[in-house]
Amino acid sequence: MRFWRGLRKLLAYVLLAIVLVTLGVYFNHRLALSREANDVSPIGNRVEVEGKQLNVYVTGSGSKTLVLLAGGGTTSPILDFKALTTQLAPDYRIVIVERLGYGFSDDGDSPRDLETVNRQTRQALQASGIQGPYVLVAHSMAGLEALYWAQEHPAEVSAIVGLDMAMPQSYDKVKVPTFVVKVGQILLELGYGRFLYPAEKAAPALESGHLTQAEIANYKALFYKQALTTAIGNELKMSASNAKQVLDKPLPSVPILLYVSNASGTSFSSEAWYQMTQDSFGQVPNATIKRLDVGHYVHDYAPEEIAAGIGEFLKANN
């Protein structure tokens, strides 16, 4: 009896300690958010799409329009792509549409199936007066949207450039359970993300040397405010079904350039990651595959090499 009384008392102390620590973490988080609000500086212009405001950033000039599509969970697509857009802007018009829940766009709980996501992207471009055809430059999970776009609206897509695109079949091997997304959202809302998953770990752009101090502060403030929004969570949960939708249709016939990383930052080995790309596109005559010995956010690690390769690719497929 004494043992169980002691155990209950111990558990009560442990529970009390957890509650007190959580309260401390939460109030620290709220105070930090209040301070960081001064660092948030919107970039781009917002347009209304289906009752929500989507943020669109346009830079550069040229006869070709490159639409850059950010990978899943990239908090600030505009700042994440800065190293690459700086290299490309002298020769091309660059457009970044921040999807629902990303960057300076509104959050929302609308479905995140490919048809909805792509429709909203296209409407944002139309509302901004950006006409196609487009060269789609897609990172990671956004490769699903790029492939779907070319499958469903081939007249709007002149070429695809994959920035370490996750191959559709990879989602058979990595699935995101709903409860994992929910737990992640709760922990981030409480402020534990500042300790368990700091911004620098999630966003290589922060340590790439390509952002100013003000841009770094802007990115961090956005990250701790909205790292896992409702829309991003729903997008992750639908990734497997979206991948299947792409796999069920023939690959696009447009020219395709694929940069493949060394898989650092993914859950795969380097060879397994490359092999999935090779299995999907190795025998496709309109596809070119290039390996880079850098991490998953290839555009932050090798922007000069990638921009030069894109230029050569587009000239060869003019």
PDB file of C-alpha atoms in Angstrom:
ATOM      1  CA  MET A   1       0.000   0.000   0.000  1.00  0.00           C
ATOM      2  CA  ARG A   2       2.809   2.395   0.888  1.00  0.00           C
ATOM      3  CA  PHE A   3       4.455   1.640  -2.459  1.00  0.00           C
ATOM      4  CA  TRP A   4       1.362   2.582  -4.470  1.00  0.00           C
ATOM      5  CA  ARG A   5       0.849   5.733  -2.396  1.00  0.00           C
ATOM      6  CA  GLY A   6       4.425   6.721  -3.124  1.00  0.00           C
ATOM      7  CA  LEU A   7       4.049   5.947  -6.821  1.00  0.00           C
ATOM      8  CA  ARG A   8       0.892   8.082  -7.082  1.00  0.00           C
ATOM      9  CA  LYS A   9       2.663  10.939  -5.342  1.00  0.00           C
ATOM     10  CA  LEU A  10       5.614  10.635  -7.721  1.00  0.00           C
ATOM     11  CA  LEU A  11       3.315  10.647 -10.754  1.00  0.00           C
ATOM     12  CA  ALA A  12       1.515  13.705  -9.391  1.00  0.00           C
ATOM     13  CA  TYR A  13       4.856  15.526  -9.029  1.00  0.00           C
ATOM     14  CA  VAL A  14       5.874  14.514 -12.542  1.00  0.00           C
ATOM     15  CA  LEU A  15       2.540  15.715 -13.958  1.00  0.00           C
ATOM     16  CA  LEU A  16       2.849  19.003 -12.061  1.00  0.00           C
ATOM     17  CA  ALA A  17       6.383  19.475 -13.399  1.00  0.00           C
ATOM     18  CA  ILE A  18       5.190  18.844 -16.978  1.00  0.00           C
ATOM     19  CA  VAL A  19       2.382  21.369 -16.549  1.00  0.00           C
ATOM     20  CA  LEU A  20       4.716  24.007 -15.104  1.00  0.00           C
ATOM     21  CA  VAL A  21       7.337  23.472 -17.812  1.00  0.00           C
ATOM     22  CA  THR A  22       4.666  23.630 -20.514  1.00  0.00           C
ATOM     23  CA  LEU A  23       3.289  26.865 -19.083  1.00  0.00           C
ATOM     24  CA  GLY A  24       6.788  28.329 -19.044  1.00  0.00           C
ATOM     25  CA  VAL A  25       7.456  27.240 -22.613  1.00  0.00           C
ATOM     26  CA  TYR A  26       4.092  28.564 -23.779  1.00  0.00           C
ATOM     27  CA  PHE A  27       4.444  32.010 -22.196  1.00  0.00           C
ATOM     28  CA  ASN A  28       8.017  32.278 -23.458  1.00  0.00           C
ATOM     29  CA  HIS A  29       6.714  31.440 -26.935  1.00  0.00           C
ATOM     30  CA  ARG A  30       3.954  34.055 -26.778  1.00  0.00           C
ATOM     31  CA  LEU A  31       6.383  36.752 -25.611  1.00  0.00           C
ATOM     32  CA  ALA A  32       8.825  35.801 -28.368  1.00  0.00           C
ATOM     33  CA  LEU A  33       6.059  35.960 -30.980  1.00  0.00           C
ATOM     34  CA  SER A  34       5.152  39.434 -29.761  1.00  0.00           C
ATOM     35  CA  ARG A  35       8.762  40.592 -30.175  1.00  0.00           C
ATOM     36  CA  GLU A  36       9.189  38.847 -33.520  1.00  0.00           C
ATOM     37  CA  ALA A  37       6.059  40.458 -34.964  1.00  0.00           C
ATOM     38  CA  ASN A  38       8.218  43.543 -35.577  1.00  0.00           C
ATOM     39  CA  ASP A  39      10.484  41.448 -37.835  1.00  0.00           C
ATOM     40  CA  VAL A  40       7.694  40.290 -40.148  1.00  0.00           C
ATOM     41  CA  SER A  41       7.932  42.252 -43.379  1.00  0.00           C
ATOM     42  CA  PRO A  42       5.548  41.162 -46.184  1.00  0.00           C
ATOM     43  CA  ILE A  43       7.049  40.510 -49.616  1.00  0.00           C
ATOM     44  CA  GLY A  44       4.964  40.352 -52.798  1.00  0.00           C
ATOM     45  CA  ASN A  45       1.329  41.197 -53.472  1.00  0.00           C
ATOM     46  CA  ARG A  46      -1.788  39.423 -52.267  1.00  0.00           C
ATOM     47  CA  VAL A  47      -4.642  38.519 -54.625  1.00  0.00           C
ATOM     48  CA  GLU A  48      -8.035  37.062 -53.799  1.00  0.00           C
ATOM     49  CA  VAL A  49      -8.596  33.438 -54.746  1.00  0.00           C
ATOM     50  CA  GLU A  50     -11.747  31.600 -53.670  1.00  0.00           C
ATOM     51  CA  GLY A  51     -12.314  33.932 -50.754  1.00  0.00           C
ATOM     52  CA  LYS A  52      -8.711  33.782 -49.489  1.00  0.00           C
ATOM     53  CA  GLN A  53      -5.678  35.980 -50.062  1.00  0.00           C
ATOM     54  CA  LEU A  54      -2.755  34.261 -51.821  1.00  0.00           C
ATOM     55  CA  ASN A  55       0.609  35.987 -51.976  1.00  0.00           C
ATOM     56  CA  VAL A  56       2.339  36.336 -55.341  1.00  0.00           C
ATOM     57  CA  TYR A  57       5.915  37.514 -55.847  1.00  0.00           C
ATOM     58  CA  VAL A  58       7.189  38.616 -59.264  1.00  0.00           C
ATOM     59  CA  THR A  59      10.749  39.597 -60.148  1.00  0.00           C
ATOM     60  CA  GLY A  60      13.034  39.696 -63.169  1.00  0.00           C
ATOM     61  CA  SER A  61      12.227  40.053 -66.838  1.00  0.00           C
ATOM     62  CA  GLY A  62      12.515  37.973 -69.967  1.00  0.00           C
ATOM     63  CA  SER A  63      10.539  36.189 -72.619  1.00  0.00           C
ATOM     64  CA  LYS A  64      10.096  33.047 -70.486  1.00  0.00           C
ATOM     65  CA  THR A  65       8.127  32.894 -67.252  1.00  0.00           C
ATOM     66  CA  LEU A  66       9.412  30.539 -64.557  1.00  0.00           C
ATOM     67  CA  VAL A  67       6.907  29.608 -61.847  1.00  0.00           C
ATOM     68  CA  LEU A  68       8.703  28.370 -58.737  1.00  0.00           C
ATOM     69  CA  LEU A  69       6.765  25.912 -56.572  1.00  0.00           C
ATOM     70  CA  ALA A  70       7.966  25.379 -52.994  1.00  0.00           C
ATOM     71  CA  GLY A  71       8.288  21.997 -51.332  1.00  0.00           C
ATOM     72  CA  GLY A  72       5.941  20.838 -48.594  1.00  0.00           C
ATOM     73  CA  GLY A  73       6.312  22.676 -45.302  1.00  0.00           C
ATOM     74  CA  THR A  74       8.669  25.383 -46.593  1.00  0.00           C
ATOM     75  CA  THR A  75       7.509  28.264 -44.412  1.00  0.00           C
ATOM     76  CA  SER A  76       8.712  31.126 -46.615  1.00  0.00           C
ATOM     77  CA  PRO A  77       8.933  30.107 -50.287  1.00  0.00           C
ATOM     78  CA  ILE A  78      10.012  33.585 -51.429  1.00  0.00           C
ATOM     79  CA  LEU A  79      12.979  33.757 -49.064  1.00  0.00           C
ATOM     80  CA  ASP A  80      13.776  30.069 -49.497  1.00  0.00           C
ATOM     81  CA  PHE A  81      14.146  30.547 -53.261  1.00  0.00           C
ATOM     82  CA  LYS A  82      16.037  33.854 -53.024  1.00  0.00           C
ATOM     83  CA  ALA A  83      19.466  32.397 -53.835  1.00  0.00           C
ATOM     84  CA  LEU A  84      18.105  30.887 -57.059  1.00  0.00           C
ATOM     85  CA  THR A  85      15.842  33.776 -58.070  1.00  0.00           C
ATOM     86  CA  THR A  86      18.777  36.174 -57.743  1.00  0.00           C
ATOM     87  CA  GLN A  87      20.654  34.093 -60.312  1.00  0.00           C
ATOM     88  CA  LEU A  88      17.693  33.691 -62.688  1.00  0.00           C
ATOM     89  CA  ALA A  89      16.066  37.138 -62.557  1.00  0.00           C
ATOM     90  CA  PRO A  90      18.432  38.823 -65.056  1.00  0.00           C
ATOM     91  CA  ASP A  91      17.229  36.476 -67.817  1.00  0.00           C
ATOM     92  CA  TYR A  92      13.702  35.351 -66.871  1.00  0.00           C
ATOM     93  CA  ARG A  93      10.522  36.563 -65.286  1.00  0.00           C
ATOM     94  CA  ILE A  94      10.253  34.707 -61.983  1.00  0.00           C
ATOM     95  CA  VAL A  95       6.935  34.132 -60.219  1.00  0.00           C
ATOM     96  CA  ILE A  96       6.364  32.516 -56.832  1.00  0.00           C
ATOM     97  CA  VAL A  97       2.809  31.759 -55.729  1.00  0.00           C
ATOM     98  CA  GLU A  98       2.707  31.014 -52.012  1.00  0.00           C
ATOM     99  CA  ARG A  99       0.104  28.323 -51.514  1.00  0.00           C
ATOM    100  CA  LEU A 100      -2.565  28.504 -48.836  1.00  0.00           C
ATOM    101  CA  GLY A 101      -0.835  28.316 -45.450  1.00  0.00           C
ATOM    102  CA  TYR A 102       2.579  29.384 -46.766  1.00  0.00           C
ATOM    103  CA  GLY A 103       4.530  32.611 -46.429  1.00  0.00           C
ATOM    104  CA  PHE A 104       2.288  35.671 -46.519  1.00  0.00           C
ATOM    105  CA  SER A 105      -0.780  33.861 -47.857  1.00  0.00           C
ATOM    106  CA  ASP A 106      -3.843  33.172 -45.721  1.00  0.00           C
ATOM    107  CA  ASP A 107      -4.250  29.846 -43.972  1.00  0.00           C
ATOM    108  CA  GLY A 108      -7.357  27.759 -44.560  1.00  0.00           C
ATOM    109  CA  ASP A 109      -8.927  24.326 -44.344  1.00  0.00           C
ATOM    110  CA  SER A 110      -9.956  23.838 -47.976  1.00  0.00           C
ATOM    111  CA  PRO A 111      -9.040  20.435 -49.488  1.00  0.00           C
ATOM    112  CA  ARG A 112      -5.389  20.011 -50.473  1.00  0.00           C
ATOM    113  CA  ASP A 113      -5.931  17.601 -53.339  1.00  0.00           C
ATOM    114  CA  LEU A 114      -3.941  18.406 -56.475  1.00  0.00           C
ATOM    115  CA  GLU A 115      -6.949  19.666 -58.408  1.00  0.00           C
ATOM    116  CA  THR A 116      -7.723  22.258 -55.720  1.00  0.00           C
ATOM    117  CA  VAL A 117      -4.107  23.292 -55.111  1.00  0.00           C
ATOM    118  CA  ASN A 118      -3.378  23.655 -58.825  1.00  0.00           C
ATOM    119  CA  ARG A 119      -6.617  25.503 -59.518  1.00  0.00           C
ATOM    120  CA  GLN A 120      -5.767  28.034 -56.817  1.00  0.00           C
ATOM    121  CA  THR A 121      -2.222  28.490 -58.124  1.00  0.00           C
ATOM    122  CA  ARG A 122      -3.495  29.091 -61.637  1.00  0.00           C
ATOM    123  CA  GLN A 123      -6.159  31.527 -60.432  1.00  0.00           C
ATOM    124  CA  ALA A 124      -3.524  33.483 -58.486  1.00  0.00           C
ATOM    125  CA  LEU A 125      -1.428  33.756 -61.646  1.00  0.00           C
ATOM    126  CA  GLN A 126      -4.446  34.901 -63.664  1.00  0.00           C
ATOM    127  CA  ALA A 127      -5.391  37.472 -61.012  1.00  0.00           C
ATOM    128  CA  SER A 128      -1.819  38.787 -61.189  1.00  0.00           C
ATOM    129  CA  GLY A 129      -1.925  39.078 -64.979  1.00  0.00           C
ATOM    130  CA  ILE A 130       0.742  36.392 -65.459  1.00  0.00           C
ATOM    131  CA  GLN A 131       0.085  34.473 -68.666  1.00  0.00           C
ATOM    132  CA  GLY A 132       1.557  31.132 -69.729  1.00  0.00           C
ATOM    133  CA  PRO A 133       3.014  28.989 -70.997  1.00  0.00           C
ATOM    134  CA  TYR A 134       5.123  28.485 -67.878  1.00  0.00           C
ATOM    135  CA  VAL A 135       8.355  26.726 -67.027  1.00  0.00           C
ATOM    136  CA  LEU A 136       7.540  25.001 -63.726  1.00  0.00           C
ATOM    137  CA  VAL A 137      10.455  24.861 -61.291  1.00  0.00           C
ATOM    138  CA  ALA A 138       9.347  22.575 -58.468  1.00  0.00           C
ATOM    139  CA  HIS A 139      11.044  21.562 -55.236  1.00  0.00           C
ATOM    140  CA  SER A 140      10.356  18.275 -53.445  1.00  0.00           C
ATOM    141  CA  MET A 141       6.629  17.579 -52.922  1.00  0.00           C
ATOM    142  CA  ALA A 142       5.656  20.414 -55.300  1.00  0.00           C
ATOM    143  CA  GLY A 143       6.842  18.104 -58.066  1.00  0.00           C
ATOM    144  CA  LEU A 144       3.448  16.401 -57.729  1.00  0.00           C
ATOM    145  CA  GLU A 145       1.693  19.654 -58.636  1.00  0.00           C
ATOM    146  CA  ALA A 146       4.104  20.299 -61.523  1.00  0.00           C
ATOM    147  CA  LEU A 147       3.505  16.857 -63.021  1.00  0.00           C
ATOM    148  CA  TYR A 148      -0.250  17.110 -62.469  1.00  0.00           C
ATOM    149  CA  TRP A 149      -0.303  20.580 -64.053  1.00  0.00           C
ATOM    150  CA  ALA A 150       1.452  19.309 -67.180  1.00  0.00           C
ATOM    151  CA  GLN A 151      -0.811  16.255 -67.300  1.00  0.00           C
ATOM    152  CA  GLU A 152      -4.053  18.219 -66.969  1.00  0.00           C
ATOM    153  CA  HIS A 153      -3.163  21.478 -68.747  1.00  0.00           C
ATOM    154  CA  PRO A 154      -0.331  20.658 -71.168  1.00  0.00           C
ATOM    155  CA  ALA A 155      -0.780  23.860 -73.184  1.00  0.00           C
ATOM    156  CA  GLU A 156       0.143  25.900 -70.089  1.00  0.00           C
ATOM    157  CA  VAL A 157       3.449  24.126 -69.368  1.00  0.00           C
ATOM    158  CA  SER A 158       6.458  24.427 -71.675  1.00  0.00           C
ATOM    159  CA  ALA A 159       8.974  22.603 -69.440  1.00  0.00           C
ATOM    160  CA  ILE A 160       9.543  21.258 -65.933  1.00  0.00           C
ATOM    161  CA  VAL A 161      12.638  21.658 -63.771  1.00  0.00           C
ATOM    162  CA  GLY A 162      12.731  19.446 -60.702  1.00  0.00           C
ATOM    163  CA  LEU A 163      14.676  20.658 -57.681  1.00  0.00           C
ATOM    164  CA  ASP A 164      15.138  17.312 -55.958  1.00  0.00           C
ATOM    165  CA  MET A 165      11.558  16.410 -56.764  1.00  0.00           C
ATOM    166  CA  ALA A 166      10.124  13.647 -54.623  1.00  0.00           C
ATOM    167  CA  MET A 167       9.093  10.913 -57.021  1.00  0.00           C
ATOM    168  CA  PRO A 168       5.412   9.910 -56.707  1.00  0.00           C
ATOM    169  CA  GLN A 169       6.302   6.343 -55.739  1.00  0.00           C
ATOM    170  CA  SER A 170       8.270   7.583 -52.724  1.00  0.00           C
ATOM    171  CA  TYR A 171       4.972   8.318 -50.969  1.00  0.00           C
ATOM    172  CA  ASP A 172       4.223   4.602 -50.857  1.00  0.00           C
ATOM    173  CA  LYS A 173       7.218   4.282 -48.546  1.00  0.00           C
ATOM    174  CA  VAL A 174       6.769   7.423 -46.425  1.00  0.00           C
ATOM    175  CA  LYS A 175       3.282   8.169 -45.158  1.00  0.00           C
ATOM    176  CA  VAL A 176       2.371  10.893 -42.660  1.00  0.00           C
ATOM    177  CA  PRO A 177      -0.197   9.657 -40.081  1.00  0.00           C
ATOM    178  CA  THR A 178      -2.883  12.191 -39.142  1.00  0.00           C
ATOM    179  CA  PHE A 179      -2.037  11.974 -35.441  1.00  0.00           C
ATOM    180  CA  VAL A 180       1.615  12.871 -36.134  1.00  0.00           C
ATOM    181  CA  VAL A 181       0.547  16.070 -37.893  1.00  0.00           C
ATOM    182  CA  LYS A 182      -1.839  16.935 -35.049  1.00  0.00           C
ATOM    183  CA  VAL A 183       0.746  16.320 -32.340  1.00  0.00           C
ATOM    184  CA  GLY A 184       3.250  18.428 -34.284  1.00  0.00           C
ATOM    185  CA  GLN A 185       0.765  21.291 -34.549  1.00  0.00           C
ATOM    186  CA  ILE A 186       0.042  21.151 -30.812  1.00  0.00           C
ATOM    187  CA  LEU A 187       3.727  21.122 -29.861  1.00  0.00           C
ATOM    188  CA  LEU A 188       4.452  24.061 -32.161  1.00  0.00           C
ATOM    189  CA  GLU A 189       1.471  26.007 -30.836  1.00  0.00           C
ATOM    190  CA  LEU A 190       2.716  25.448 -27.274  1.00  0.00           C
ATOM    191  CA  GLY A 191       6.193  26.666 -28.228  1.00  0.00           C
ATOM    192  CA  TYR A 192       8.134  23.419 -27.948  1.00  0.00           C
ATOM    193  CA  GLY A 193       9.206  23.791 -31.578  1.00  0.00           C
ATOM    194  CA  ARG A 194      11.697  26.484 -30.562  1.00  0.00           C
ATOM    195  CA  PHE A 195      13.631  23.818 -28.669  1.00  0.00           C
ATOM    196  CA  LEU A 196      12.804  20.578 -30.478  1.00  0.00           C
ATOM    197  CA  TYR A 197      12.825  21.826 -34.088  1.00  0.00           C
ATOM    198  CA  PRO A 198      14.537  25.221 -34.454  1.00  0.00           C
ATOM    199  CA  ALA A 199      14.142  27.207 -37.678  1.00  0.00           C
ATOM    200  CA  GLU A 200      17.748  26.638 -38.780  1.00  0.00           C
ATOM    201  CA  LYS A 201      17.167  22.879 -38.836  1.00  0.00           C
ATOM    202  CA  ALA A 202      14.082  23.213 -41.038  1.00  0.00           C
ATOM    203  CA  ALA A 203      15.292  25.933 -43.386  1.00  0.00           C
ATOM    204  CA  PRO A 204      18.799  25.634 -44.890  1.00  0.00           C
ATOM    205  CA  ALA A 205      18.271  29.066 -46.482  1.00  0.00           C
ATOM    206  CA  LEU A 206      18.854  30.618 -43.055  1.00  0.00           C
ATOM    207  CA  GLU A 207      22.471  29.460 -43.007  1.00  0.00           C
ATOM    208  CA  SER A 208      23.160  29.613 -46.742  1.00  0.00           C
ATOM    209  CA  GLY A 209      24.704  33.070 -46.672  1.00  0.00           C
ATOM    210  CA  HIS A 210      22.251  34.327 -49.307  1.00  0.00           C
ATOM    211  CA  LEU A 211      19.856  36.169 -46.957  1.00  0.00           C
ATOM    212  CA  THR A 212      20.365  39.497 -45.228  1.00  0.00           C
ATOM    213  CA  GLN A 213      20.015  39.727 -41.449  1.00  0.00           C
ATOM    214  CA  ALA A 214      16.596  41.356 -41.899  1.00  0.00           C
ATOM    215  CA  GLU A 215      15.506  38.520 -44.189  1.00  0.00           C
ATOM    216  CA  ILE A 216      16.737  35.927 -41.704  1.00  0.00           C
ATOM    217  CA  ALA A 217      14.745  37.614 -38.932  1.00  0.00           C
ATOM    218  CA  ASN A 218      11.713  37.768 -41.225  1.00  0.00           C
ATOM    219  CA  TYR A 219      11.972  34.056 -42.057  1.00  0.00           C
ATOM    220  CA  LYS A 220      12.413  33.022 -38.405  1.00  0.00           C
ATOM    221  CA  ALA A 221       9.462  35.136 -37.290  1.00  0.00           C
ATOM    222  CA  LEU A 222       7.259  33.482 -39.911  1.00  0.00           C
ATOM    223  CA  PHE A 223       8.542  30.027 -39.006  1.00  0.00           C
ATOM    224  CA  TYR A 224       7.806  30.258 -35.288  1.00  0.00           C
ATOM    225  CA  LYS A 225       4.433  31.851 -36.020  1.00  0.00           C
ATOM    226  CA  GLN A 226       3.190  29.314 -38.599  1.00  0.00           C
ATOM    227  CA  ALA A 227       5.553  26.415 -39.238  1.00  0.00           C
ATOM    228  CA  LEU A 228       2.763  23.851 -39.520  1.00  0.00           C
ATOM    229  CA  THR A 229      -0.429  25.619 -40.554  1.00  0.00           C
ATOM    230  CA  THR A 230      -3.771  23.920 -41.076  1.00  0.00           C
ATOM    231  CA  ALA A 231      -3.267  23.969 -44.851  1.00  0.00           C
ATOM    232  CA  ILE A 232       0.249  22.528 -44.646  1.00  0.00           C
ATOM    233  CA  GLY A 233      -0.946  19.789 -42.315  1.00  0.00           C
ATOM    234  CA  ASN A 234      -3.786  18.878 -44.664  1.00  0.00           C
ATOM    235  CA  GLU A 235      -1.379  18.937 -47.605  1.00  0.00           C
ATOM    236  CA  LEU A 236       0.949  16.478 -45.871  1.00  0.00           C
ATOM    237  CA  LYS A 237      -1.926  14.169 -45.014  1.00  0.00           C
ATOM    238  CA  MET A 238      -3.058  14.108 -48.662  1.00  0.00           C
ATOM    239  CA  SER A 239       0.411  13.609 -50.162  1.00  0.00           C
ATOM    240  CA  ALA A 240       0.037   9.843 -50.688  1.00  0.00           C
ATOM    241  CA  SER A 241      -3.330  10.129 -52.461  1.00  0.00           C
ATOM    242  CA  ASN A 242      -1.995  13.034 -54.550  1.00  0.00           C
ATOM    243  CA  ALA A 243       1.006  10.934 -55.575  1.00  0.00           C
ATOM    244  CA  LYS A 244      -1.272   8.090 -56.651  1.00  0.00           C
ATOM    245  CA  GLN A 245      -3.254  10.521 -58.786  1.00  0.00           C
ATOM    246  CA  VAL A 246      -0.086  11.460 -60.688  1.00  0.00           C
ATOM    247  CA  LEU A 247       1.004   7.835 -61.054  1.00  0.00           C
ATOM    248  CA  ASP A 248      -2.341   6.864 -62.576  1.00  0.00           C
ATOM    249  CA  LYS A 249      -1.667   9.028 -65.658  1.00  0.00           C
ATOM    250  CA  PRO A 250       1.096   9.028 -68.293  1.00  0.00           C
ATOM    251  CA  LEU A 251       4.141  11.174 -67.627  1.00  0.00           C
ATOM    252  CA  PRO A 252       4.090  14.601 -69.303  1.00  0.00           C
ATOM    253  CA  SER A 253       5.723  14.890 -72.712  1.00  0.00           C
ATOM    254  CA  VAL A 254       7.295  18.306 -72.047  1.00  0.00           C
ATOM    255  CA  PRO A 255      11.095  18.652 -71.633  1.00  0.00           C
ATOM    256  CA  ILE A 256      12.112  17.804 -68.067  1.00  0.00           C
ATOM    257  CA  LEU A 257      15.325  18.585 -66.182  1.00  0.00           C
ATOM    258  CA  LEU A 258      15.729  16.873 -62.825  1.00  0.00           C
ATOM    259  CA  TYR A 259      18.332  17.773 -60.206  1.00  0.00           C
ATOM    260  CA  VAL A 260      18.786  15.007 -57.635  1.00  0.00           C
ATOM    261  CA  SER A 261      20.433  15.570 -54.249  1.00  0.00           C
ATOM    262  CA  ASN A 262      22.524  13.226 -52.126  1.00  0.00           C
ATOM    263  CA  ALA A 263      19.312  12.624 -50.116  1.00  0.00           C
ATOM    264  CA  SER A 264      20.553  14.445 -47.012  1.00  0.00           C
ATOM    265  CA  GLY A 265      17.395  15.846 -45.455  1.00  0.00           C
ATOM    266  CA  THR A 266      15.203  13.013 -46.709  1.00  0.00           C
ATOM    267  CA  SER A 267      14.499   9.649 -45.082  1.00  0.00           C
ATOM    268  CA  PHE A 268      16.173   7.719 -47.920  1.00  0.00           C
ATOM    269  CA  SER A 269      19.720   6.648 -48.708  1.00  0.00           C
ATOM    270  CA  SER A 270      21.468   8.504 -51.521  1.00  0.00           C
ATOM    271  CA  GLU A 271      21.304   5.530 -53.891  1.00  0.00           C
ATOM    272  CA  ALA A 272      17.669   4.712 -53.108  1.00  0.00           C
ATOM    273  CA  TRP A 273      16.681   8.331 -53.656  1.00  0.00           C
ATOM    274  CA  TYR A 274      18.505   8.533 -56.981  1.00  0.00           C
ATOM    275  CA  GLN A 275      17.211   5.148 -58.105  1.00  0.00           C
ATOM    276  CA  MET A 276      13.588   6.248 -57.721  1.00  0.00           C
ATOM    277  CA  THR A 277      14.255   9.146 -60.092  1.00  0.00           C
ATOM    278  CA  GLN A 278      16.098   6.836 -62.469  1.00  0.00           C
ATOM    279  CA  ASP A 279      13.242   4.316 -62.378  1.00  0.00           C
ATOM    280  CA  SER A 280      10.696   7.024 -63.189  1.00  0.00           C
ATOM    281  CA  PHE A 281      12.556   9.112 -65.755  1.00  0.00           C
ATOM    282  CA  GLY A 282      15.746   7.287 -66.724  1.00  0.00           C
ATOM    283  CA  GLN A 283      14.221   5.897 -69.930  1.00  0.00           C
ATOM    284  CA  VAL A 284      12.103   8.960 -70.742  1.00  0.00           C
ATOM    285  CA  PRO A 285      13.569  10.602 -73.875  1.00  0.00           C
ATOM    286  CA  ASN A 286      12.468  14.118 -72.922  1.00  0.00           C
ATOM    287  CA  ALA A 287      14.041  13.935 -69.423  1.00  0.00           C
ATOM    288  CA  THR A 288      17.566  14.787 -68.243  1.00  0.00           C
ATOM    289  CA  ILE A 289      18.794  13.796 -64.787  1.00  0.00           C
ATOM    290  CA  LYS A 290      21.676  15.544 -63.000  1.00  0.00           C
ATOM    291  CA  ARG A 291      23.073  14.502 -59.626  1.00  0.00           C
ATOM    292  CA  LEU A 292      24.312  17.040 -57.082  1.00  0.00           C
ATOM    293  CA  ASP A 293      26.311  16.151 -53.989  1.00  0.00           C
ATOM    294  CA  VAL A 294      24.325  18.518 -51.771  1.00  0.00           C
ATOM    295  CA  GLY A 295      21.333  18.270 -49.459  1.00  0.00           C
ATOM    296  CA  HIS A 296      17.627  18.195 -50.283  1.00  0.00           C
ATOM    297  CA  TYR A 297      17.260  21.983 -50.583  1.00  0.00           C
ATOM    298  CA  VAL A 298      19.508  21.934 -53.649  1.00  0.00           C
ATOM    299  CA  HIS A 299      18.656  25.514 -54.657  1.00  0.00           C
ATOM    300  CA  ASP A 300      20.092  26.822 -51.382  1.00  0.00           C
ATOM    301  CA  TYR A 301      23.326  24.841 -51.729  1.00  0.00           C
ATOM    302  CA  ALA A 302      24.068  25.122 -55.462  1.00  0.00           C
ATOM    303  CA  PRO A 303      22.085  28.063 -56.916  1.00  0.00           C
ATOM    304  CA  GLU A 304      24.754  29.132 -59.424  1.00  0.00           C
ATOM    305  CA  GLU A 305      25.153  25.645 -60.883  1.00  0.00           C
ATOM    306  CA  ILE A 306      21.410  25.082 -61.061  1.00  0.00           C
ATOM    307  CA  ALA A 307      20.708  28.473 -62.663  1.00  0.00           C
ATOM    308  CA  ALA A 308      23.393  27.856 -65.294  1.00  0.00           C
ATOM    309  CA  GLY A 309      21.953  24.413 -65.999  1.00  0.00           C
ATOM    310  CA  ILE A 310      18.428  25.809 -66.324  1.00  0.00           C
ATOM    311  CA  GLY A 311      19.701  28.388 -68.810  1.00  0.00           C
ATOM    312  CA  GLU A 312      21.362  25.725 -70.955  1.00  0.00           C
ATOM    313  CA  PHE A 313      18.312  23.462 -70.721  1.00  0.00           C
ATOM    314  CA  LEU A 314      15.880  26.189 -71.790  1.00  0.00           C
ATOM    315  CA  LYS A 315      18.102  27.302 -74.691  1.00  0.00           C
ATOM    316  CA  ALA A 316      18.314  23.713 -75.917  1.00  0.00           C
ATOM    317  CA  ASN A 317      14.526  23.371 -75.724  1.00  0.00           C
ATOM    318  CA  ASN A 318      13.543  26.804 -77.015  1.00  0.00           C
TER     319      ASN A 318
END
